[in-house]
Amino acid sequence: MQSYHALALFSGGLDSILAAKTVMDQGLDVLCLHFISPFFGKPGQIERWRGMYGLDIVPVDVSEAYVAMMADGPAHGLGKILNPCVDCKILMLRRAKELLATYGASFILSGEVVGQRPMSQRLDALNIIIRDSGTKGILLRPLCAKRLPETEPELSGLVDRQRLHAISGRGRKDQMALAAHYALAEIPTPAGGCLLTEEPSAKRFFPLFLHKPAPTPADFELANIGRQYWSGDRWLAIGRNQSDNARLERAAAPGDLVFKVRYLPGPLGVARPLPGAVWDAAAVADTAAFAASFNPKAMATAGPVQVDVAGFPGSPVLVTPNRQTPLAFAEPTWDAAKEGKRQRFTLHGVGGR
Ligand code: SF4
């Protein structure tokens, strides 16, 4: 395995590219770690980034650890939406630190800039991140290094501090100048890409934190497909189109109930029984009627239809499609999630962006 001088946290954003380039410019070998979870990560882009930016990049899947951290409640709280930015950085840095020996590297880089984000990149948050990730002295932030204490690679002379930067604040002027200096073929658009910072995704994820003590990465993948409905602790996903149906088919796991109207092509419904949720014959029939109401051909029959329910011994069930069933399935809302967030997670105030 090739060895490297440094491992870099690499999101694919401009700052992470520039941080890696700045250190590579000094003749050092840098391996970029692109972290993957159900909430962020674009493994499909890695080949393109490698070619376009001339970087060595490997994917690092942190899904299990990340979901567990969220379910436990991030120690430093959440930001505006469901983003635990401080704990997220700590988790990534801990994993990077574990990987140092594997690649023969002695330090870690990140593209953070002091003061760029109101919360997670305030100086106190940057210091908490170093303390709690155990990376004191080995975490170099090349874009703002001259505003921070010297790190071990600088003190040892491996990295020339004079050729690092002193960027701070929210402006992008310095980064754009650096991007021009390195003649980047493409400048990524700022931010974006983390589903925990977006209300439409966060409202889909939140009920899982309420209703499943130990959710899995696969649960969040299911929560990110199609229309989402909840009735208490009963959870149902319904496809909006063929692509959703194909994704639902792949996401369905043993133990799930899969609803499909017999003979009449239409959307697929996947219900994942959660601990304590009652899925008796009445609940299955109710859900079948609800799922069938999304099938235009079933609705057009204006009478009972057969619904196959994979995973249910009494399948098929005969039901009349009905959107207003006794279980009263409803889509999760961000307002409800916002309210529940206060009770479910501790809000310390430094966790967000
Ligand atoms: S926005 Fe925050 S939670 Fe999302 S990937 Fe970035 S640091 Fe992590």
CSV table of C-alpha atoms and ligand atoms in Angstrom, one decimal:
chain,number,residue,atom,x,y,z
A,1,MET,CA,0.0,0.0,0.0
A,2,GLN,CA,1.3,3.5,-0.9
A,3,SER,CA,2.2,5.6,2.1
A,4,TYR,CA,1.4,9.2,2.5
A,5,HIS,CA,2.5,12.1,4.7
A,6,ALA,CA,-1.0,13.2,5.5
A,7,LEU,CA,-4.6,12.2,5.4
A,8,ALA,CA,-7.2,14.9,4.5
A,9,LEU,CA,-10.8,15.2,5.4
A,10,PHE,CA,-12.3,15.6,1.9
A,11,SER,CA,-15.9,16.5,1.3
A,12,GLY,CA,-15.5,17.5,-2.3
A,13,GLY,CA,-16.2,21.1,-1.4
A,14,LEU,CA,-13.8,23.9,-2.4
A,15,ASP,CA,-12.1,24.3,1.0
A,16,SER,CA,-11.3,20.6,1.2
A,17,ILE,CA,-9.7,20.7,-2.3
A,18,LEU,CA,-7.7,23.8,-1.5
A,19,ALA,CA,-6.5,22.4,1.9
A,20,ALA,CA,-5.2,19.2,0.2
A,21,LYS,CA,-3.6,21.2,-2.7
A,22,THR,CA,-1.9,23.6,-0.3
A,23,VAL,CA,0.0,20.8,1.4
A,24,MET,CA,0.6,18.8,-1.8
A,25,ASP,CA,2.2,22.0,-3.2
A,26,GLN,CA,4.9,21.6,-0.7
A,27,GLY,CA,5.8,18.2,-2.2
A,28,LEU,CA,4.0,16.1,0.4
A,29,ASP,CA,1.8,13.1,-0.4
A,30,VAL,CA,-1.8,13.5,0.7
A,31,LEU,CA,-4.6,10.9,0.7
A,32,CYS,CA,-8.1,12.4,0.8
A,33,LEU,CA,-10.7,10.5,2.9
A,34,HIS,CA,-14.2,10.9,1.6
A,35,PHE,CA,-16.6,10.0,4.3
A,36,ILE,CA,-19.9,8.2,3.5
A,37,SER,CA,-23.0,7.9,5.6
A,38,PRO,CA,-26.8,7.8,4.9
A,39,PHE,CA,-26.7,11.6,5.2
A,40,PHE,CA,-23.7,12.7,3.1
A,41,GLY,CA,-21.0,11.4,0.8
A,42,LYS,CA,-20.9,11.0,-3.0
A,43,PRO,CA,-18.9,7.9,-3.7
A,44,GLY,CA,-20.0,8.1,-7.3
A,45,GLN,CA,-18.0,11.3,-7.7
A,46,ILE,CA,-14.7,10.0,-6.5
A,47,GLU,CA,-13.4,8.9,-9.9
A,48,ARG,CA,-14.3,12.3,-11.4
A,49,TRP,CA,-12.7,14.2,-8.6
A,50,ARG,CA,-9.5,12.2,-8.9
A,51,GLY,CA,-9.2,13.0,-12.6
A,52,MET,CA,-10.3,16.6,-12.3
A,53,TYR,CA,-8.3,17.7,-9.3
A,54,GLY,CA,-5.4,15.3,-9.4
A,55,LEU,CA,-6.0,14.0,-5.9
A,56,ASP,CA,-5.8,10.5,-4.4
A,57,ILE,CA,-9.2,9.9,-2.8
A,58,VAL,CA,-10.6,6.9,-1.0
A,59,PRO,CA,-14.2,6.4,0.4
A,60,VAL,CA,-14.5,5.8,4.2
A,61,ASP,CA,-17.9,4.5,5.2
A,62,VAL,CA,-18.8,5.7,8.7
A,63,SER,CA,-22.5,4.9,8.5
A,64,GLU,CA,-22.8,2.6,11.5
A,65,ALA,CA,-20.8,4.8,13.9
A,66,TYR,CA,-22.6,7.9,12.6
A,67,VAL,CA,-26.1,6.6,13.0
A,68,ALA,CA,-25.2,5.4,16.5
A,69,MET,CA,-23.8,8.8,17.4
A,70,MET,CA,-27.0,10.5,16.3
A,71,ALA,CA,-29.2,7.9,18.1
A,72,ASP,CA,-27.2,8.5,21.3
A,73,GLY,CA,-27.7,12.2,21.0
A,74,PRO,CA,-24.6,14.2,19.8
A,75,ALA,CA,-22.7,15.4,22.8
A,76,HIS,CA,-22.3,18.9,21.4
A,77,GLY,CA,-25.9,19.3,20.3
A,78,LEU,CA,-27.4,20.1,16.9
A,79,GLY,CA,-27.4,23.0,14.6
A,80,LYS,CA,-30.4,24.7,13.0
A,81,ILE,CA,-31.8,21.5,11.5
A,82,LEU,CA,-30.6,18.0,12.5
A,83,ASN,CA,-26.9,18.6,11.8
A,84,PRO,CA,-24.5,17.7,14.6
A,85,CYS,CA,-21.5,19.5,12.9
A,86,VAL,CA,-19.1,19.4,15.9
A,87,ASP,CA,-19.7,15.8,16.7
A,88,CYS,CA,-19.6,15.0,13.0
A,89,LYS,CA,-16.1,16.5,12.7
A,90,ILE,CA,-15.0,14.8,15.8
A,91,LEU,CA,-16.1,11.4,14.5
A,92,MET,CA,-14.4,11.9,11.1
A,93,LEU,CA,-11.2,13.0,12.8
A,94,ARG,CA,-11.2,10.1,15.1
A,95,ARG,CA,-11.6,7.7,12.2
A,96,ALA,CA,-8.9,9.6,10.2
A,97,LYS,CA,-6.5,9.3,13.3
A,98,GLU,CA,-7.2,5.5,13.4
A,99,LEU,CA,-6.2,5.3,9.7
A,100,LEU,CA,-2.9,7.2,10.1
A,101,ALA,CA,-0.9,4.1,10.8
A,102,THR,CA,-2.5,2.2,7.9
A,103,TYR,CA,-1.2,4.8,5.4
A,104,GLY,CA,2.1,5.6,7.2
A,105,ALA,CA,0.9,9.2,7.6
A,106,SER,CA,1.8,11.5,10.6
A,107,PHE,CA,-0.9,14.2,10.4
A,108,ILE,CA,-4.4,15.1,9.3
A,109,LEU,CA,-5.6,18.1,7.3
A,110,SER,CA,-9.0,19.7,7.2
A,111,GLY,CA,-10.4,22.6,5.1
A,112,GLU,CA,-11.9,24.4,8.1
A,113,VAL,CA,-11.6,28.2,8.2
A,114,VAL,CA,-11.9,30.1,11.5
A,115,GLY,CA,-15.1,32.0,11.6
A,116,GLN,CA,-16.5,30.7,8.4
A,117,ARG,CA,-19.5,29.0,10.0
A,118,PRO,CA,-21.3,30.7,12.8
A,119,MET,CA,-21.1,27.7,15.1
A,120,SER,CA,-18.8,24.7,14.2
A,121,GLN,CA,-16.0,26.9,12.9
A,122,ARG,CA,-15.9,29.4,15.8
A,123,LEU,CA,-12.5,29.3,17.5
A,124,ASP,CA,-14.0,27.6,20.6
A,125,ALA,CA,-15.7,25.0,18.5
A,126,LEU,CA,-12.5,24.3,16.5
A,127,ASN,CA,-10.7,23.8,19.9
A,128,ILE,CA,-13.4,21.4,21.2
A,129,ILE,CA,-13.1,19.4,17.9
A,130,ILE,CA,-9.3,19.1,18.5
A,131,ARG,CA,-9.7,18.2,22.1
A,132,ASP,CA,-12.5,15.6,21.7
A,133,SER,CA,-11.0,14.0,18.6
A,134,GLY,CA,-7.6,13.6,20.3
A,135,THR,CA,-5.8,15.3,17.4
A,136,LYS,CA,-4.0,18.1,19.3
A,137,GLY,CA,-0.8,18.9,17.4
A,138,ILE,CA,-1.6,16.6,14.4
A,139,LEU,CA,-4.5,18.4,12.9
A,140,LEU,CA,-3.4,21.0,10.4
A,141,ARG,CA,-5.9,23.5,8.9
A,142,PRO,CA,-3.9,24.8,6.0
A,143,LEU,CA,-6.4,27.5,5.0
A,144,CYS,CA,-6.2,29.3,8.4
A,145,ALA,CA,-3.1,27.8,9.9
A,146,LYS,CA,-1.3,31.1,10.5
A,147,ARG,CA,-4.1,32.1,12.8
A,148,LEU,CA,-3.8,29.0,14.9
A,149,PRO,CA,-1.0,27.6,17.1
A,150,GLU,CA,1.8,25.7,15.3
A,151,THR,CA,1.2,22.0,14.8
A,152,GLU,CA,3.7,19.1,14.9
A,153,PRO,CA,4.4,19.0,11.1
A,154,GLU,CA,5.1,22.7,11.2
A,155,LEU,CA,7.3,22.5,14.2
A,156,SER,CA,9.3,19.6,12.7
A,157,GLY,CA,9.8,21.4,9.5
A,158,LEU,CA,7.8,18.8,7.4
A,159,VAL,CA,5.4,21.6,6.5
A,160,ASP,CA,6.5,25.2,5.8
A,161,ARG,CA,4.2,27.4,7.9
A,162,GLN,CA,5.1,30.4,5.7
A,163,ARG,CA,3.4,28.7,2.7
A,164,LEU,CA,0.2,28.1,4.6
A,165,HIS,CA,-2.7,30.6,4.8
A,166,ALA,CA,-4.4,33.0,7.2
A,167,ILE,CA,-7.9,33.0,5.8
A,168,SER,CA,-10.8,33.8,8.2
A,169,GLY,CA,-14.5,34.7,8.1
A,170,ARG,CA,-17.3,34.0,5.7
A,171,GLY,CA,-16.0,35.6,2.5
A,172,ARG,CA,-14.9,33.5,-0.4
A,173,LYS,CA,-12.5,35.9,-2.1
A,174,ASP,CA,-9.3,34.3,-0.8
A,175,GLN,CA,-10.5,30.8,-1.7
A,176,MET,CA,-11.5,31.9,-5.2
A,177,ALA,CA,-8.0,33.4,-5.6
A,178,LEU,CA,-6.4,30.1,-4.5
A,179,ALA,CA,-8.7,28.2,-6.8
A,180,ALA,CA,-7.5,30.3,-9.7
A,181,HIS,CA,-3.9,29.8,-8.5
A,182,TYR,CA,-4.3,26.0,-8.7
A,183,ALA,CA,-6.3,26.4,-12.0
A,184,LEU,CA,-9.1,24.2,-10.7
A,185,ALA,CA,-11.0,22.8,-13.7
A,186,GLU,CA,-14.3,23.2,-11.8
A,187,ILE,CA,-15.2,25.2,-8.6
A,188,PRO,CA,-17.7,23.3,-6.5
A,189,THR,CA,-20.8,25.3,-5.4
A,190,PRO,CA,-20.6,26.2,-1.7
A,191,ALA,CA,-22.2,23.9,0.9
A,192,GLY,CA,-25.0,21.6,0.1
A,193,GLY,CA,-24.9,17.8,0.1
A,194,CYS,CA,-25.5,17.1,3.8
A,195,LEU,CA,-29.1,15.9,4.2
A,196,LEU,CA,-29.0,16.7,7.9
A,197,THR,CA,-28.9,20.4,7.1
A,198,GLU,CA,-32.0,20.3,4.9
A,199,GLU,CA,-35.6,20.5,6.3
A,200,PRO,CA,-37.2,18.3,3.6
A,201,SER,CA,-34.8,15.4,4.4
A,202,ALA,CA,-34.6,16.0,8.2
A,203,LYS,CA,-38.3,15.8,8.6
A,204,ARG,CA,-38.2,12.3,7.0
A,205,PHE,CA,-35.4,11.2,9.3
A,206,PHE,CA,-36.7,12.6,12.6
A,207,PRO,CA,-39.5,10.1,13.3
A,208,LEU,CA,-36.9,7.3,13.3
A,209,PHE,CA,-35.1,8.9,16.2
A,210,LEU,CA,-38.4,9.0,18.1
A,211,HIS,CA,-39.6,5.5,17.4
A,212,LYS,CA,-36.5,3.3,17.1
A,213,PRO,CA,-34.0,3.3,19.9
A,214,ALA,CA,-31.2,1.9,17.7
A,215,PRO,CA,-32.0,2.8,14.1
A,216,THR,CA,-29.7,1.4,11.4
A,217,PRO,CA,-28.1,3.0,8.3
A,218,ALA,CA,-30.6,0.9,6.2
A,219,ASP,CA,-33.5,2.5,8.1
A,220,PHE,CA,-32.4,6.0,7.0
A,221,GLU,CA,-31.9,4.9,3.5
A,222,LEU,CA,-35.6,3.7,3.5
A,223,ALA,CA,-36.6,7.0,5.1
A,224,ASN,CA,-35.1,8.8,2.1
A,225,ILE,CA,-37.2,7.1,-0.5
A,226,GLY,CA,-40.6,8.1,-1.9
A,227,ARG,CA,-43.5,9.4,0.2
A,228,GLN,CA,-43.1,8.8,3.9
A,229,TYR,CA,-46.1,8.1,6.2
A,230,TRP,CA,-46.4,7.5,9.9
A,231,SER,CA,-49.3,6.4,12.1
A,232,GLY,CA,-47.9,6.4,15.7
A,233,ASP,CA,-45.0,3.9,15.5
A,234,ARG,CA,-46.2,2.3,12.2
A,235,TRP,CA,-44.0,3.4,9.3
A,236,LEU,CA,-44.8,3.2,5.6
A,237,ALA,CA,-42.9,4.3,2.5
A,238,ILE,CA,-44.7,4.6,-0.8
A,239,GLY,CA,-43.1,5.0,-4.3
A,240,ARG,CA,-43.8,8.1,-6.3
A,241,ASN,CA,-42.6,6.8,-9.6
A,242,GLN,CA,-40.8,3.8,-11.1
A,243,SER,CA,-37.4,4.9,-9.8
A,244,ASP,CA,-38.7,5.1,-6.3
A,245,ASN,CA,-40.4,1.7,-6.7
A,246,ALA,CA,-37.1,0.2,-7.9
A,247,ARG,CA,-35.3,1.7,-4.9
A,248,LEU,CA,-38.0,0.5,-2.5
A,249,GLU,CA,-37.7,-3.0,-3.9
A,250,ARG,CA,-33.9,-2.9,-3.3
A,251,ALA,CA,-34.3,-1.4,0.2
A,252,ALA,CA,-37.0,-3.9,1.4
A,253,ALA,CA,-35.4,-6.1,4.1
A,254,PRO,CA,-36.5,-9.4,5.6
A,255,GLY,CA,-39.4,-8.7,8.1
A,256,ASP,CA,-40.7,-5.8,6.0
A,257,LEU,CA,-44.2,-5.8,4.7
A,258,VAL,CA,-44.3,-5.0,0.9
A,259,PHE,CA,-47.7,-3.9,-0.5
A,260,LYS,CA,-48.5,-4.2,-4.2
A,261,VAL,CA,-52.0,-4.1,-5.8
A,262,ARG,CA,-52.4,-7.4,-7.6
A,263,TYR,CA,-52.8,-7.2,-11.5
A,264,LEU,CA,-52.8,-3.4,-11.5
A,265,PRO,CA,-49.4,-1.8,-11.9
A,266,GLY,CA,-48.7,1.0,-9.6
A,267,PRO,CA,-46.7,2.2,-6.6
A,268,LEU,CA,-45.0,-0.1,-4.1
A,269,GLY,CA,-45.5,0.3,-0.4
A,270,VAL,CA,-42.9,-0.8,2.2
A,271,ALA,CA,-43.8,-0.9,5.9
A,272,ARG,CA,-40.9,-1.7,8.3
A,273,PRO,CA,-42.2,-3.0,11.6
A,274,LEU,CA,-40.5,-1.1,14.5
A,275,PRO,CA,-40.1,-2.5,18.0
A,276,GLY,CA,-43.5,-2.4,19.8
A,277,ALA,CA,-45.5,-1.5,16.7
A,278,VAL,CA,-48.6,-3.6,16.2
A,279,TRP,CA,-49.0,-5.0,12.7
A,280,ASP,CA,-52.0,-7.3,13.2
A,281,ALA,CA,-54.5,-8.2,10.4
A,282,ALA,CA,-56.5,-5.0,10.9
A,283,ALA,CA,-53.5,-2.8,10.6
A,284,VAL,CA,-52.2,-4.6,7.5
A,285,ALA,CA,-55.7,-4.4,5.8
A,286,ASP,CA,-55.9,-0.7,6.7
A,287,THR,CA,-52.4,0.0,5.3
A,288,ALA,CA,-53.2,-2.1,2.2
A,289,ALA,CA,-56.3,0.1,1.6
A,290,PHE,CA,-54.2,3.2,2.1
A,291,ALA,CA,-51.3,2.1,-0.2
A,292,ALA,CA,-53.9,1.0,-2.9
A,293,SER,CA,-55.3,4.6,-2.8
A,294,PHE,CA,-52.0,5.7,-4.5
A,295,ASN,CA,-52.7,3.4,-7.4
A,296,PRO,CA,-54.8,5.2,-10.1
A,297,LYS,CA,-56.0,2.0,-11.7
A,298,ALA,CA,-57.1,0.6,-8.3
A,299,MET,CA,-58.9,3.9,-7.6
A,300,ALA,CA,-60.6,3.7,-11.0
A,301,THR,CA,-62.2,0.3,-10.2
A,302,ALA,CA,-64.3,2.0,-7.5
A,303,GLY,CA,-64.5,-1.3,-5.6
A,304,PRO,CA,-62.4,-3.8,-3.7
A,305,VAL,CA,-59.0,-4.8,-5.0
A,306,GLN,CA,-56.6,-7.5,-4.0
A,307,VAL,CA,-53.4,-6.3,-2.5
A,308,ASP,CA,-50.4,-8.7,-2.2
A,309,VAL,CA,-48.6,-8.2,1.1
A,310,ALA,CA,-45.2,-9.9,1.0
A,311,GLY,CA,-44.2,-10.8,4.6
A,312,PHE,CA,-47.8,-11.2,5.8
A,313,PRO,CA,-49.2,-14.8,6.1
A,314,GLY,CA,-52.7,-13.7,5.3
A,315,SER,CA,-51.8,-12.2,1.9
A,316,PRO,CA,-53.4,-11.2,-0.4
A,317,VAL,CA,-56.0,-9.0,1.3
A,318,LEU,CA,-59.1,-7.7,-0.2
A,319,VAL,CA,-59.6,-4.0,0.4
A,320,THR,CA,-61.3,-0.9,-1.0
A,321,PRO,CA,-58.6,1.8,-1.7
A,322,ASN,CA,-59.0,4.5,0.8
A,323,ARG,CA,-56.8,7.5,1.6
A,324,GLN,CA,-58.7,8.3,4.9
A,325,THR,CA,-58.3,5.1,6.9
A,326,PRO,CA,-58.6,4.6,10.7
A,327,LEU,CA,-54.9,4.5,11.1
A,328,ALA,CA,-54.8,8.1,9.7
A,329,PHE,CA,-51.3,7.8,8.2
A,330,ALA,CA,-49.7,11.3,7.9
A,331,GLU,CA,-46.6,12.7,6.3
A,332,PRO,CA,-44.0,13.9,8.9
A,333,THR,CA,-43.6,17.7,9.1
A,334,TRP,CA,-40.6,19.8,9.9
A,335,ASP,CA,-42.7,21.7,12.5
A,336,ALA,CA,-43.3,18.5,14.4
A,337,ALA,CA,-39.7,17.5,14.1
A,338,LYS,CA,-38.6,20.9,15.3
A,339,GLU,CA,-40.8,20.5,18.4
A,340,GLY,CA,-39.7,17.0,19.0
A,341,LYS,CA,-36.0,17.9,18.5
A,342,ARG,CA,-36.0,19.8,21.7
A,343,GLN,CA,-37.2,16.8,23.7
A,344,ARG,CA,-35.2,14.2,21.9
A,345,PHE,CA,-31.8,15.9,21.6
A,346,THR,CA,-29.9,18.1,24.0
A,347,LEU,CA,-29.2,21.5,22.4
A,348,HIS,CA,-25.9,22.8,23.7
A,349,GLY,CA,-25.6,25.4,21.0
A,350,VAL,CA,-22.2,24.7,19.5
A,351,GLY,CA,-23.1,21.7,17.4
A,352,GLY,CA,-24.4,23.3,14.2
A,353,ARG,CA,-22.9,25.0,11.3
B,1,SF4,S1,-23.0,19.9,7.5
B,1,SF4,FE1,-22.3,19.4,9.5
B,1,SF4,S2,-23.2,17.4,10.0
B,1,SF4,FE2,-23.3,17.7,7.7
B,1,SF4,S3,-21.4,16.7,6.9
B,1,SF4,FE3,-20.9,18.9,7.3
B,1,SF4,S4,-20.1,18.9,9.4
B,1,SF4,FE4,-21.2,17.0,9.1
